[in-house]
CSV table of N, CA and C in Angstrom, one decimal:
chain,number,residue,atom,x,y,z
A,18,UNK,N,139.2,63.7,-36.1
A,18,UNK,CA,138.7,63.1,-34.9
A,18,UNK,C,137.7,62.9,-34.8
A,19,UNK,N,137.1,61.5,-34.1
A,19,UNK,CA,135.8,61.2,-34.1
A,19,UNK,C,134.8,62.3,-32.9
A,20,UNK,N,133.7,61.9,-32.9
A,20,UNK,CA,132.6,62.8,-32.3
A,20,UNK,C,133.1,62.4,-30.6
A,21,UNK,N,133.1,61.2,-30.3
A,21,UNK,CA,133.5,60.5,-29.0
A,21,UNK,C,134.8,61.4,-28.4
A,22,UNK,N,135.9,61.4,-29.4
A,22,UNK,CA,137.1,61.9,-29.2
A,22,UNK,C,136.7,63.4,-28.7
A,23,UNK,N,136.0,64.1,-29.4
A,23,UNK,CA,136.0,65.5,-29.4
A,23,UNK,C,135.1,65.9,-27.9
A,24,UNK,N,134.1,64.9,-27.8
A,24,UNK,CA,133.3,64.7,-26.6
A,24,UNK,C,134.3,64.8,-25.4
A,25,UNK,N,135.0,63.7,-25.4
A,25,UNK,CA,136.1,63.6,-24.3
A,25,UNK,C,136.8,64.7,-23.9
A,26,UNK,N,137.4,65.6,-25.3
A,26,UNK,CA,138.5,66.6,-24.7
A,26,UNK,C,137.6,67.7,-24.4
A,27,UNK,N,136.5,67.7,-24.8
A,27,UNK,CA,135.6,68.8,-24.3
A,27,UNK,C,135.2,68.9,-23.0
A,28,UNK,N,134.8,67.4,-22.4
A,28,UNK,CA,134.5,67.3,-21.0
A,28,UNK,C,135.7,67.6,-20.2
A,29,UNK,N,137.0,67.0,-20.7
A,29,UNK,CA,138.1,67.2,-19.8
A,29,UNK,C,138.2,68.8,-19.6
A,30,UNK,N,138.3,69.7,-20.8
A,30,UNK,CA,138.1,71.1,-20.5
A,30,UNK,C,136.9,71.8,-19.7
A,31,UNK,N,136.1,71.2,-19.7
A,31,UNK,CA,135.0,71.7,-19.0
A,31,UNK,C,135.0,71.3,-17.4
A,32,UNK,N,135.5,70.2,-17.2
A,32,UNK,CA,135.7,69.4,-15.8
A,32,UNK,C,135.3,70.2,-14.6
A,33,UNK,N,136.2,71.6,-14.5
A,33,UNK,CA,136.0,72.2,-13.2
A,33,UNK,C,134.8,73.0,-13.4
A,34,UNK,N,134.5,73.6,-14.5
A,34,UNK,CA,133.3,74.4,-15.0
A,34,UNK,C,132.1,73.6,-14.4
A,35,UNK,N,132.0,72.4,-14.9
A,35,UNK,CA,130.8,71.4,-14.7
A,35,UNK,C,131.0,71.4,-13.1
A,36,UNK,N,132.2,71.1,-12.5
A,36,UNK,CA,132.0,70.8,-11.1
A,36,UNK,C,131.5,72.0,-10.3
A,37,UNK,N,131.9,73.3,-10.6
A,37,UNK,CA,131.3,74.6,-10.1
A,37,UNK,C,129.6,74.8,-10.0
A,38,UNK,N,129.5,74.0,-11.3
A,38,UNK,CA,127.9,74.2,-11.7
A,38,UNK,C,127.0,73.5,-10.5
A,39,UNK,N,127.8,72.4,-10.5
A,39,UNK,CA,127.0,71.5,-9.4
A,39,UNK,C,126.9,71.4,-8.2
A,40,UNK,N,128.4,72.4,-7.8
A,40,UNK,CA,128.7,72.4,-6.3
A,40,UNK,C,127.8,73.6,-5.6
A,41,UNK,N,126.9,74.1,-5.9
A,41,UNK,CA,126.0,74.7,-5.6
A,41,UNK,C,124.8,74.2,-5.4
A,42,UNK,N,124.7,73.3,-5.8
A,42,UNK,CA,123.4,72.2,-5.6
A,42,UNK,C,123.4,70.9,-4.8
A,43,UNK,N,124.5,70.7,-5.0
A,43,UNK,CA,124.5,69.3,-4.2
A,43,UNK,C,125.8,69.5,-3.1
A,44,UNK,N,125.7,68.2,-2.2
A,44,UNK,CA,127.0,68.3,-1.3
A,44,UNK,C,128.2,68.2,-1.9
A,45,UNK,N,129.2,68.7,-1.2
A,45,UNK,CA,130.7,68.8,-2.0
A,45,UNK,C,131.0,67.2,-2.1
A,46,UNK,N,130.7,66.4,-1.5
A,46,UNK,CA,131.1,64.8,-1.8
A,46,UNK,C,130.3,64.1,-2.8
A,47,UNK,N,129.4,65.0,-3.5
A,47,UNK,CA,128.5,64.4,-4.4
A,47,UNK,C,129.2,64.9,-5.8
A,48,UNK,N,129.9,66.3,-5.8
A,48,UNK,CA,130.3,66.8,-7.1
A,48,UNK,C,130.8,65.7,-7.7
A,49,UNK,N,132.1,64.9,-7.6
A,49,UNK,CA,132.7,64.5,-8.5
A,49,UNK,C,131.8,63.4,-9.3
A,50,UNK,N,130.9,62.6,-8.5
A,50,UNK,CA,130.2,61.3,-9.0
A,50,UNK,C,129.5,62.0,-10.0
A,51,UNK,N,128.6,63.2,-9.9
A,51,UNK,CA,127.7,63.9,-10.8
A,51,UNK,C,128.5,64.3,-12.2
A,52,UNK,N,129.5,64.6,-11.6
A,52,UNK,CA,130.5,65.3,-13.0
A,52,UNK,C,130.9,63.8,-13.7
A,53,UNK,N,131.2,62.8,-13.2
A,53,UNK,CA,131.7,61.4,-13.9
A,53,UNK,C,130.3,61.1,-14.7
A,54,UNK,N,129.2,61.0,-14.0
A,54,UNK,CA,128.0,60.4,-14.5
A,54,UNK,C,127.5,61.2,-15.4
A,55,UNK,N,128.3,63.1,-15.7
A,55,UNK,CA,127.4,63.4,-16.9
A,55,UNK,C,128.4,63.5,-18.0
A,56,UNK,N,129.7,62.7,-17.8
A,56,UNK,CA,130.5,62.4,-18.8
A,56,UNK,C,129.8,60.9,-19.4
A,57,UNK,N,129.6,60.2,-18.5
A,57,UNK,CA,128.9,58.6,-19.1
A,57,UNK,C,127.6,59.0,-19.7
A,58,UNK,N,126.7,59.5,-19.4
A,58,UNK,CA,125.4,59.8,-20.0
A,58,UNK,C,125.6,60.7,-21.4
A,59,UNK,N,126.6,61.7,-21.4
A,59,UNK,CA,126.6,62.3,-22.7
A,59,UNK,C,127.5,61.3,-23.7
A,60,UNK,N,128.1,60.3,-23.1
A,60,UNK,CA,129.1,59.6,-23.9
A,60,UNK,C,127.9,58.5,-24.5
A,61,UNK,N,126.9,58.3,-23.8
A,61,UNK,CA,125.7,57.1,-24.0
A,61,UNK,C,124.9,57.8,-25.1
A,62,UNK,N,124.4,58.9,-24.9
A,62,UNK,CA,123.7,59.5,-25.9
A,62,UNK,C,124.4,60.2,-27.4
A,63,UNK,N,125.7,60.1,-27.3
A,63,UNK,CA,126.1,60.7,-28.4
A,63,UNK,C,126.7,59.4,-29.6
A,64,UNK,N,126.6,58.0,-28.7
A,64,UNK,CA,126.5,56.8,-29.3
A,64,UNK,C,124.9,56.8,-30.6
A,65,UNK,N,124.0,57.4,-29.8
A,65,UNK,CA,122.5,57.4,-30.5
A,65,UNK,C,122.6,58.3,-31.4
A,66,UNK,N,122.8,59.7,-30.7
A,66,UNK,CA,122.4,61.0,-31.9
A,66,UNK,C,123.4,61.7,-31.6
A,67,UNK,N,123.6,62.6,-33.0
A,67,UNK,CA,124.5,63.5,-32.9
A,67,UNK,C,124.2,64.7,-32.2
A,68,UNK,N,124.8,65.2,-31.5
A,68,UNK,CA,124.8,66.6,-30.7
A,68,UNK,C,125.2,67.5,-31.1
A,69,UNK,N,124.2,68.8,-31.4
A,69,UNK,CA,124.8,70.0,-32.3
A,69,UNK,C,125.4,71.1,-31.4
A,70,UNK,N,125.2,71.2,-30.2
A,70,UNK,CA,125.9,72.0,-29.2
A,70,UNK,C,126.3,71.2,-27.9
A,71,UNK,N,127.6,70.5,-27.9
A,71,UNK,CA,128.1,69.9,-27.2
A,71,UNK,C,128.4,70.3,-25.6
A,72,UNK,N,129.2,71.4,-25.7
A,72,UNK,CA,129.1,72.2,-24.3
A,72,UNK,C,128.1,72.6,-23.7
A,73,UNK,N,126.9,73.0,-24.3
A,73,UNK,CA,125.7,73.3,-23.7
A,73,UNK,C,124.7,71.7,-23.1
A,74,UNK,N,125.2,70.8,-24.0
A,74,UNK,CA,124.7,69.4,-23.5
A,74,UNK,C,125.1,69.0,-22.3
A,75,UNK,N,126.5,69.2,-21.9
A,75,UNK,CA,127.5,68.7,-21.0
A,75,UNK,C,126.7,69.6,-19.7
A,76,UNK,N,126.6,70.8,-19.9
A,76,UNK,CA,126.1,71.5,-18.7
A,76,UNK,C,124.7,71.2,-18.5
A,77,UNK,N,124.0,71.0,-19.6
A,77,UNK,CA,122.4,70.5,-19.1
A,77,UNK,C,122.2,69.1,-18.0
A,78,UNK,N,123.2,68.3,-18.9
A,78,UNK,CA,123.1,67.1,-18.0
A,78,UNK,C,123.7,67.0,-16.7
A,79,UNK,N,124.6,68.1,-16.4
A,79,UNK,CA,125.2,68.1,-15.3
A,79,UNK,C,124.1,68.8,-14.4
A,80,UNK,N,123.5,69.7,-14.7
A,80,UNK,CA,122.6,70.3,-14.0
A,80,UNK,C,121.4,69.4,-13.7
A,81,UNK,N,121.1,68.7,-14.6
A,81,UNK,CA,119.7,67.8,-14.3
A,81,UNK,C,120.3,67.0,-13.2
A,82,UNK,N,121.2,66.3,-13.6
A,82,UNK,CA,121.8,65.2,-12.7
A,82,UNK,C,121.7,65.6,-11.0
A,83,UNK,N,122.4,67.2,-11.2
A,83,UNK,CA,122.8,67.7,-9.5
A,83,UNK,C,121.1,68.0,-9.2
A,84,UNK,N,120.1,68.6,-9.9
A,84,UNK,CA,118.8,68.7,-9.6
A,84,UNK,C,118.0,67.5,-9.1
A,85,UNK,N,118.4,66.4,-9.9
A,85,UNK,CA,117.8,65.2,-9.6
A,85,UNK,C,118.0,64.8,-8.0
A,86,UNK,N,119.3,64.6,-8.0
A,86,UNK,CA,120.2,64.5,-6.5
A,86,UNK,C,119.3,65.1,-5.5
A,87,UNK,N,119.3,66.7,-5.7
A,87,UNK,CA,118.7,67.2,-4.5
A,87,UNK,C,117.4,67.2,-4.4
A,88,UNK,N,116.4,66.8,-5.5
A,88,UNK,CA,115.0,66.1,-5.3
A,88,UNK,C,114.8,65.2,-4.4
A,89,UNK,N,115.9,64.2,-4.7
A,89,UNK,CA,115.9,62.6,-3.8
A,89,UNK,C,116.3,63.2,-2.7
A,90,UNK,N,117.4,64.1,-2.4
A,90,UNK,CA,117.8,64.1,-1.0
A,90,UNK,C,116.6,65.1,-0.2
A,91,UNK,N,116.2,66.1,-1.0
A,91,UNK,CA,115.0,66.5,-0.2
A,91,UNK,C,113.7,66.0,0.0
A,92,UNK,N,113.5,65.2,-1.0
A,92,UNK,CA,112.3,64.0,-0.3
A,92,UNK,C,112.4,63.0,0.9
A,93,UNK,N,113.6,62.8,0.8
A,93,UNK,CA,114.2,61.8,1.6
A,93,UNK,C,114.4,62.5,3.1
A,94,UNK,N,114.7,64.1,3.2
A,94,UNK,CA,115.1,64.8,4.2
A,94,UNK,C,113.7,65.1,4.9
A,95,UNK,N,112.6,65.5,4.0
A,95,UNK,CA,111.4,65.8,4.6
A,95,UNK,C,110.3,64.7,4.9
A,96,UNK,N,110.8,63.3,4.4
A,96,UNK,CA,110.0,62.2,5.2
A,96,UNK,C,110.8,61.9,6.7
A,97,UNK,N,112.0,62.7,6.9
A,97,UNK,CA,112.3,62.1,8.2
A,97,UNK,C,112.2,63.3,9.2
A,98,UNK,N,111.7,64.3,8.6
A,98,UNK,CA,111.6,65.5,9.6
A,98,UNK,C,110.0,65.7,10.3
A,99,UNK,N,109.8,65.9,11.2
A,99,UNK,CA,108.7,66.2,11.9
A,99,UNK,C,108.7,67.4,11.8
A,100,UNK,N,107.0,68.0,12.0
A,100,UNK,CA,106.8,69.1,11.7
A,100,UNK,C,107.3,70.3,12.4
A,101,UNK,N,107.6,70.1,13.5
A,101,UNK,CA,108.2,71.0,14.7
A,101,UNK,C,109.9,71.3,13.8
A,102,UNK,N,110.6,70.4,13.5
A,102,UNK,CA,112.0,70.5,13.0
A,102,UNK,C,111.7,71.2,11.4
A,103,UNK,N,110.5,71.4,11.0
A,103,UNK,CA,110.6,71.6,9.4
A,103,UNK,C,111.1,73.2,9.3
A,104,UNK,N,110.6,74.0,10.1
A,104,UNK,CA,111.0,75.6,10.2
A,104,UNK,C,112.5,75.6,10.0
A,105,UNK,N,113.1,74.7,11.4
A,105,UNK,CA,114.5,75.0,11.6
A,105,UNK,C,115.6,74.8,10.3
A,106,UNK,N,115.1,73.5,9.9
A,106,UNK,CA,115.7,73.0,8.5
A,106,UNK,C,115.4,73.7,7.2
A,107,UNK,N,114.5,74.6,7.2
A,107,UNK,CA,114.4,75.3,5.9
A,107,UNK,C,115.1,75.9,5.3
A,108,UNK,N,116.2,76.6,6.0
A,108,UNK,CA,117.0,77.3,5.7
A,108,UNK,C,118.4,76.5,5.1
A,109,UNK,N,118.3,75.1,5.4
A,109,UNK,CA,119.2,74.0,5.1
A,109,UNK,C,119.2,73.3,4.0
A,110,UNK,N,117.8,73.5,3.3
A,110,UNK,CA,117.7,72.7,2.0
A,110,UNK,C,118.7,73.1,0.8
A,111,UNK,N,118.9,72.0,0.1
A,111,UNK,CA,119.8,72.1,-0.9
A,111,UNK,C,118.8,72.5,-2.2
A,112,UNK,N,119.1,73.7,-2.8
A,112,UNK,CA,118.5,74.3,-3.7
A,112,UNK,C,119.5,75.0,-4.7
A,113,UNK,N,119.4,75.3,-5.9
A,113,UNK,CA,120.1,75.8,-6.8
A,113,UNK,C,120.4,77.2,-6.9
A,114,UNK,N,119.8,77.8,-5.7
A,114,UNK,CA,120.1,79.6,-5.5
A,114,UNK,C,121.1,79.4,-4.5
A,115,UNK,N,121.6,78.4,-4.1
A,115,UNK,CA,122.6,78.4,-2.8
A,115,UNK,C,123.6,79.2,-3.1
A,116,UNK,N,124.2,79.0,-4.4
A,116,UNK,CA,125.3,79.6,-4.7
A,116,UNK,C,125.4,81.2,-4.7
A,117,UNK,N,124.0,81.6,-4.5
A,117,UNK,CA,123.8,82.9,-4.9
A,117,UNK,C,124.0,83.5,-3.6
A,118,UNK,N,123.4,82.6,-2.6
A,118,UNK,CA,123.4,83.4,-1.4
A,118,UNK,C,124.9,83.3,-0.4
A,119,UNK,N,125.3,82.3,-0.8
A,119,UNK,CA,126.3,81.9,0.1
A,119,UNK,C,127.9,81.9,-1.0
A,120,UNK,N,128.7,82.5,-0.4
A,120,UNK,CA,129.7,82.6,-1.5
A,120,UNK,C,130.7,81.6,-1.3
A,121,UNK,N,131.5,81.2,-1.8
A,121,UNK,CA,132.5,80.0,-1.5
A,121,UNK,C,133.4,80.1,-0.7
A,122,UNK,N,133.8,81.4,-0.3
A,122,UNK,CA,134.5,82.0,0.7
A,122,UNK,C,133.7,81.6,2.2
A,123,UNK,N,132.7,81.8,2.2
A,123,UNK,CA,131.6,81.4,3.4
A,123,UNK,C,131.5,80.2,3.4
A,124,UNK,N,131.6,79.6,2.4
A,124,UNK,CA,131.1,77.9,2.4
A,124,UNK,C,132.6,77.3,3.0
A,125,UNK,N,133.5,77.6,2.6
A,125,UNK,CA,134.9,77.4,2.9
A,125,UNK,C,135.1,77.5,4.4
A,126,UNK,N,134.5,78.3,5.3
A,126,UNK,CA,134.7,79.1,6.4
A,126,UNK,C,133.9,77.9,7.3
A,127,UNK,N,132.7,78.0,6.9
A,127,UNK,CA,131.8,76.9,7.7
A,127,UNK,C,132.3,75.4,7.5
A,128,UNK,N,132.8,74.8,6.4
A,128,UNK,CA,133.3,73.7,6.4
A,128,UNK,C,134.6,73.7,7.1
A,129,UNK,N,135.3,74.7,7.4
A,129,UNK,CA,136.3,74.2,8.4
A,129,UNK,C,135.9,74.2,9.7
A,130,UNK,N,134.9,75.2,10.0
A,130,UNK,CA,134.5,75.4,11.4
A,130,UNK,C,133.7,73.5,11.8
A,131,UNK,N,133.1,72.9,10.6
A,131,UNK,CA,132.5,71.5,10.7
A,131,UNK,C,133.6,70.9,11.2
A,132,UNK,N,134.7,70.9,10.4
A,132,UNK,CA,135.8,69.7,10.3
A,132,UNK,C,136.7,70.1,11.6
A,133,UNK,N,136.5,71.4,12.1
A,133,UNK,CA,137.2,71.5,13.9
A,133,UNK,C,136.3,70.7,14.7
A,134,UNK,N,135.3,70.3,14.5
A,134,UNK,CA,134.5,69.8,15.6
A,134,UNK,C,135.1,68.2,16.2
A,135,UNK,N,134.6,68.5,17.3
A,135,UNK,CA,135.4,66.8,17.9
A,135,UNK,C,134.5,65.9,17.1
A,136,UNK,N,135.2,64.7,16.9
A,136,UNK,CA,135.0,63.9,15.7
A,136,UNK,C,133.4,63.2,16.1
A,137,UNK,N,132.9,62.6,17.1
A,137,UNK,CA,131.6,62.4,17.4
A,137,UNK,C,130.5,63.5,17.3
A,138,UNK,N,130.9,64.6,17.8
A,138,UNK,CA,130.0,65.8,17.5
A,138,UNK,C,129.7,66.1,16.0
A,139,UNK,N,131.2,66.0,15.3
A,139,UNK,CA,131.1,66.3,13.9
A,139,UNK,C,129.9,65.4,13.1
A,140,UNK,N,130.1,63.9,13.6
A,140,UNK,CA,129.3,62.9,13.0
A,140,UNK,C,128.0,63.1,12.9
A,141,UNK,N,127.7,63.4,14.4
A,141,UNK,CA,126.1,63.8,14.7
A,141,UNK,C,125.7,65.1,13.7
A,142,UNK,N,126.6,66.1,13.7
A,142,UNK,CA,125.9,67.5,13.1
A,142,UNK,C,125.8,66.9,11.8
A,143,UNK,N,126.5,66.0,10.9
A,143,UNK,CA,126.8,66.0,9.6
A,143,UNK,C,125.7,64.8,9.4
A,144,UNK,N,125.2,63.9,10.0
A,144,UNK,CA,124.1,63.0,10.1
A,144,UNK,C,122.8,63.6,10.2
A,145,UNK,N,122.8,64.6,11.1
A,145,UNK,CA,121.3,65.4,10.9
A,145,UNK,C,121.3,66.7,10.0
A,146,UNK,N,122.5,67.5,9.6
A,146,UNK,CA,122.1,68.5,8.9
A,146,UNK,C,122.3,68.2,7.3
A,147,UNK,N,123.1,67.2,7.1
A,147,UNK,CA,123.7,66.9,5.4
A,147,UNK,C,122.8,65.9,5.2
A,148,UNK,N,122.6,64.9,6.0
A,148,UNK,CA,121.9,63.6,5.6
A,148,UNK,C,120.4,63.6,6.1
A,149,UNK,N,120.0,64.2,7.0
A,149,UNK,CA,118.5,64.6,7.2
A,149,UNK,C,118.0,63.5,8.5
A,150,UNK,N,119.1,62.7,8.9
A,150,UNK,CA,118.6,61.8,9.8
A,150,UNK,C,117.8,62.1,11.0
A,151,UNK,N,116.8,61.6,11.5
A,151,UNK,CA,116.2,62.2,12.5
A,151,UNK,C,117.0,61.6,13.9
A,152,UNK,N,116.7,62.5,15.1
A,152,UNK,CA,117.8,62.2,16.3
A,152,UNK,C,117.8,61.0,16.7
A,153,UNK,N,116.5,60.3,16.6
A,153,UNK,CA,116.3,58.7,17.0
A,153,UNK,C,117.3,58.0,16.0
A,154,UNK,N,117.3,58.3,14.7
A,154,UNK,CA,117.7,57.4,14.0
A,154,UNK,C,119.6,57.4,14.4
A,155,UNK,N,119.8,58.6,14.7
A,155,UNK,CA,121.2,59.2,14.7
A,155,UNK,C,121.8,58.2,16.2
A,156,UNK,N,120.9,58.4,17.2
A,156,UNK,CA,121.0,57.7,18.5
A,156,UNK,C,121.2,56.1,18.3
A,157,UNK,N,120.4,55.6,17.4
A,157,UNK,CA,120.4,54.3,17.2
A,157,UNK,C,121.6,54.0,16.3
A,158,UNK,N,122.1,54.7,15.2
A,158,UNK,CA,123.2,54.1,14.5
A,158,UNK,C,124.3,54.7,15.6
A,159,UNK,N,124.4,55.4,16.5
A,159,UNK,CA,125.6,55.6,16.9
A,159,UNK,C,126.0,55.1,18.4
A,160,UNK,N,124.9,54.3,18.6
A,160,UNK,CA,124.4,53.7,19.9
A,160,UNK,C,124.7,55.0,21.1
A,161,UNK,N,124.2,55.9,21.1
A,161,UNK,CA,124.0,56.9,22.2
A,161,UNK,C,122.6,57.3,22.5
A,162,UNK,N,122.3,58.0,23.4
A,162,UNK,CA,120.8,58.5,24.0
A,162,UNK,C,120.7,59.7,22.9
A,163,UNK,N,119.3,59.7,22.9
A,163,UNK,CA,118.7,61.1,22.1
A,163,UNK,C,119.1,62.2,22.5
A,164,UNK,N,119.3,62.2,24.1
A,164,UNK,CA,119.4,63.2,24.8
A,164,UNK,C,121.2,63.7,24.3
A,165,UNK,N,122.0,62.7,24.2
A,165,UNK,CA,123.6,62.8,23.9
A,165,UNK,C,123.4,63.6,22.6
A,166,UNK,N,122.6,63.2,21.5
A,166,UNK,CA,122.5,63.7,20.1
A,166,UNK,C,122.0,64.8,20.2
A,167,UNK,N,121.0,65.9,21.0
A,167,UNK,CA,120.4,66.6,21.3
A,167,UNK,C,121.9,67.7,21.7
A,168,UNK,N,122.5,67.1,22.7
A,168,UNK,CA,123.5,68.0,23.2
A,168,UNK,C,124.7,68.2,22.2
A,169,UNK,N,125.0,67.3,21.3
A,169,UNK,CA,126.1,67.4,20.4
A,169,UNK,C,125.6,68.3,19.4
A,170,UNK,N,124.3,68.1,19.0
A,170,UNK,CA,123.9,69.2,17.9
A,170,UNK,C,124.1,70.7,18.5
A,171,UNK,N,123.3,70.9,19.5
A,171,UNK,CA,123.6,72.1,20.4
A,171,UNK,C,124.8,72.7,20.4
A,172,UNK,N,126.0,71.7,20.9
A,172,UNK,CA,127.5,72.2,20.9
A,172,UNK,C,127.9,72.6,19.9
A,173,UNK,N,127.5,71.7,18.8
A,173,UNK,CA,128.1,71.9,17.3
A,173,UNK,C,127.8,73.1,17.0
A,174,UNK,N,126.6,73.6,17.2
A,174,UNK,CA,126.2,74.7,16.5
A,174,UNK,C,126.8,76.1,17.2
A,175,UNK,N,126.9,75.8,18.5
A,175,UNK,CA,127.7,76.9,19.1
A,175,UNK,C,129.0,76.9,19.0
A,176,UNK,N,129.8,75.6,18.7
A,176,UNK,CA,131.2,75.8,18.3
A,176,UNK,C,131.5,76.5,16.9
A,177,UNK,N,130.4,75.9,15.9
A,177,UNK,CA,130.6,76.8,14.6
A,177,UNK,C,130.5,78.0,14.6
A,178,UNK,N,129.3,78.6,15.4
A,178,UNK,CA,129.0,79.8,15.4
A,178,UNK,C,130.3,80.7,15.8
A,179,UNK,N,131.1,80.0,17.1
A,179,UNK,CA,132.0,80.7,17.8
A,179,UNK,C,133.3,80.9,16.7
A,180,UNK,N,133.2,79.8,15.8
A,180,UNK,CA,134.3,80.0,15.0
A,180,UNK,C,134.2,80.9,13.6
A,181,UNK,N,132.7,80.6,13.2
A,181,UNK,CA,132.5,81.4,12.0
A,181,UNK,C,132.4,83.0,12.1
A,182,UNK,N,131.7,83.4,13.2
A,182,UNK,CA,131.7,84.8,13.5
A,182,UNK,C,133.1,85.4,13.5
A,183,UNK,N,134.2,85.2,14.3
A,183,UNK,CA,135.4,86.0,13.9
A,183,UNK,C,136.1,85.8,12.6
A,184,UNK,N,135.6,84.5,11.7
A,184,UNK,CA,136.3,84.5,10.8
A,184,UNK,C,135.4,85.2,9.7
A,185,UNK,N,134.2,85.3,9.6
A,185,UNK,CA,133.5,86.3,8.8
A,185,UNK,C,133.7,87.7,8.8
A,186,UNK,N,134.1,88.0,10.2
A,186,UNK,CA,134.4,89.3,10.3
A,186,UNK,C,135.7,89.9,9.6
A,187,UNK,N,136.7,88.9,9.9
A,187,UNK,CA,138.0,89.5,9.4
A,187,UNK,C,137.8,89.2,8.0
A,188,UNK,N,136.9,88.0,7.2
A,188,UNK,CA,137.0,88.3,6.0
A,188,UNK,C,136.2,89.5,5.2
A,189,UNK,N,135.2,90.1,6.2
A,189,UNK,CA,134.6,91.3,5.4
A,189,UNK,C,135.4,92.3,5.6
A,190,UNK,N,136.2,92.7,6.7
A,190,UNK,CA,137.3,93.5,6.8
A,190,UNK,C,138.4,93.7,5.8
A,191,UNK,N,138.8,92.0,5.4
A,191,UNK,CA,139.9,92.1,4.3
A,191,UNK,C,139.1,92.7,3.0
A,192,UNK,N,137.9,92.4,2.9
A,192,UNK,CA,137.5,92.7,1.4
A,192,UNK,C,137.0,94.3,1.4
A,193,UNK,N,136.9,95.0,2.7
A,193,UNK,CA,136.5,96.2,2.8
A,193,UNK,C,138.2,96.6,2.3
A,194,UNK,N,139.4,96.3,3.0
A,194,UNK,CA,140.4,96.8,3.0
A,194,UNK,C,140.9,96.8,1.4
A,195,UNK,N,140.6,95.7,0.8
A,195,UNK,CA,140.8,95.7,-0.5
A,195,UNK,C,140.2,96.4,-1.4
A,196,UNK,N,138.8,97.0,-1.2
A,196,UNK,CA,138.1,97.7,-1.8
A,196,UNK,C,138.6,99.1,-1.7
A,197,UNK,N,139.0,99.5,-0.4
A,197,UNK,CA,139.8,101.0,-0.2
A,197,UNK,C,141.0,100.9,-1.0
A,198,UNK,N,141.9,99.7,-0.8
A,198,UNK,CA,143.0,100.3,-1.6
A,198,UNK,C,142.7,100.2,-3.1
A,199,UNK,N,142.3,99.4,-3.5
A,199,UNK,CA,141.6,99.8,-5.1
A,199,UNK,C,141.2,101.2,-5.5
A,200,UNK,N,140.4,101.7,-4.3
A,200,UNK,CA,140.0,103.2,-4.8
A,200,UNK,C,140.9,104.1,-4.8
A,201,UNK,N,142.1,104.0,-3.9
A,201,UNK,CA,142.9,104.9,-3.7
A,201,UNK,C,143.7,105.1,-5.0
């Protein structure tokens, strides 16, 4: 089996683990692109040099690509935010420790809350919170007033919180019940 074939079969076996690694660093829609780019970069490198630890090499490439993406997104985000909004957006920055702070279950609940928003409200929310657009940029792109953008953001937050709080409470109760059953 050639070195490239070994790398390909290793990549295929690690694909979901690589995706999990980058999922905590980048937005969900970017995960697949970064995983694919990991393979391309690894394959290009193996043509030049022999890799001693291909598994570690793949994970290092994936993590570095994800961190590069996050750094670029954060730079773009910070250049679009005025100082008054900086504190509000501090908790929304993409960083490698997000996986530690938010469980995949909580993230799924949040995604479902956003998915349930009315289309225009969801679009405004995603443009602001995920892509870091300013309210003025959103208003221009969507051809609505800045006041309407502000209203959509406010309502989106209310709607999400109304969905998340009961879902989060149910999740905590389910976990508590499971722990109690396991303890008996």
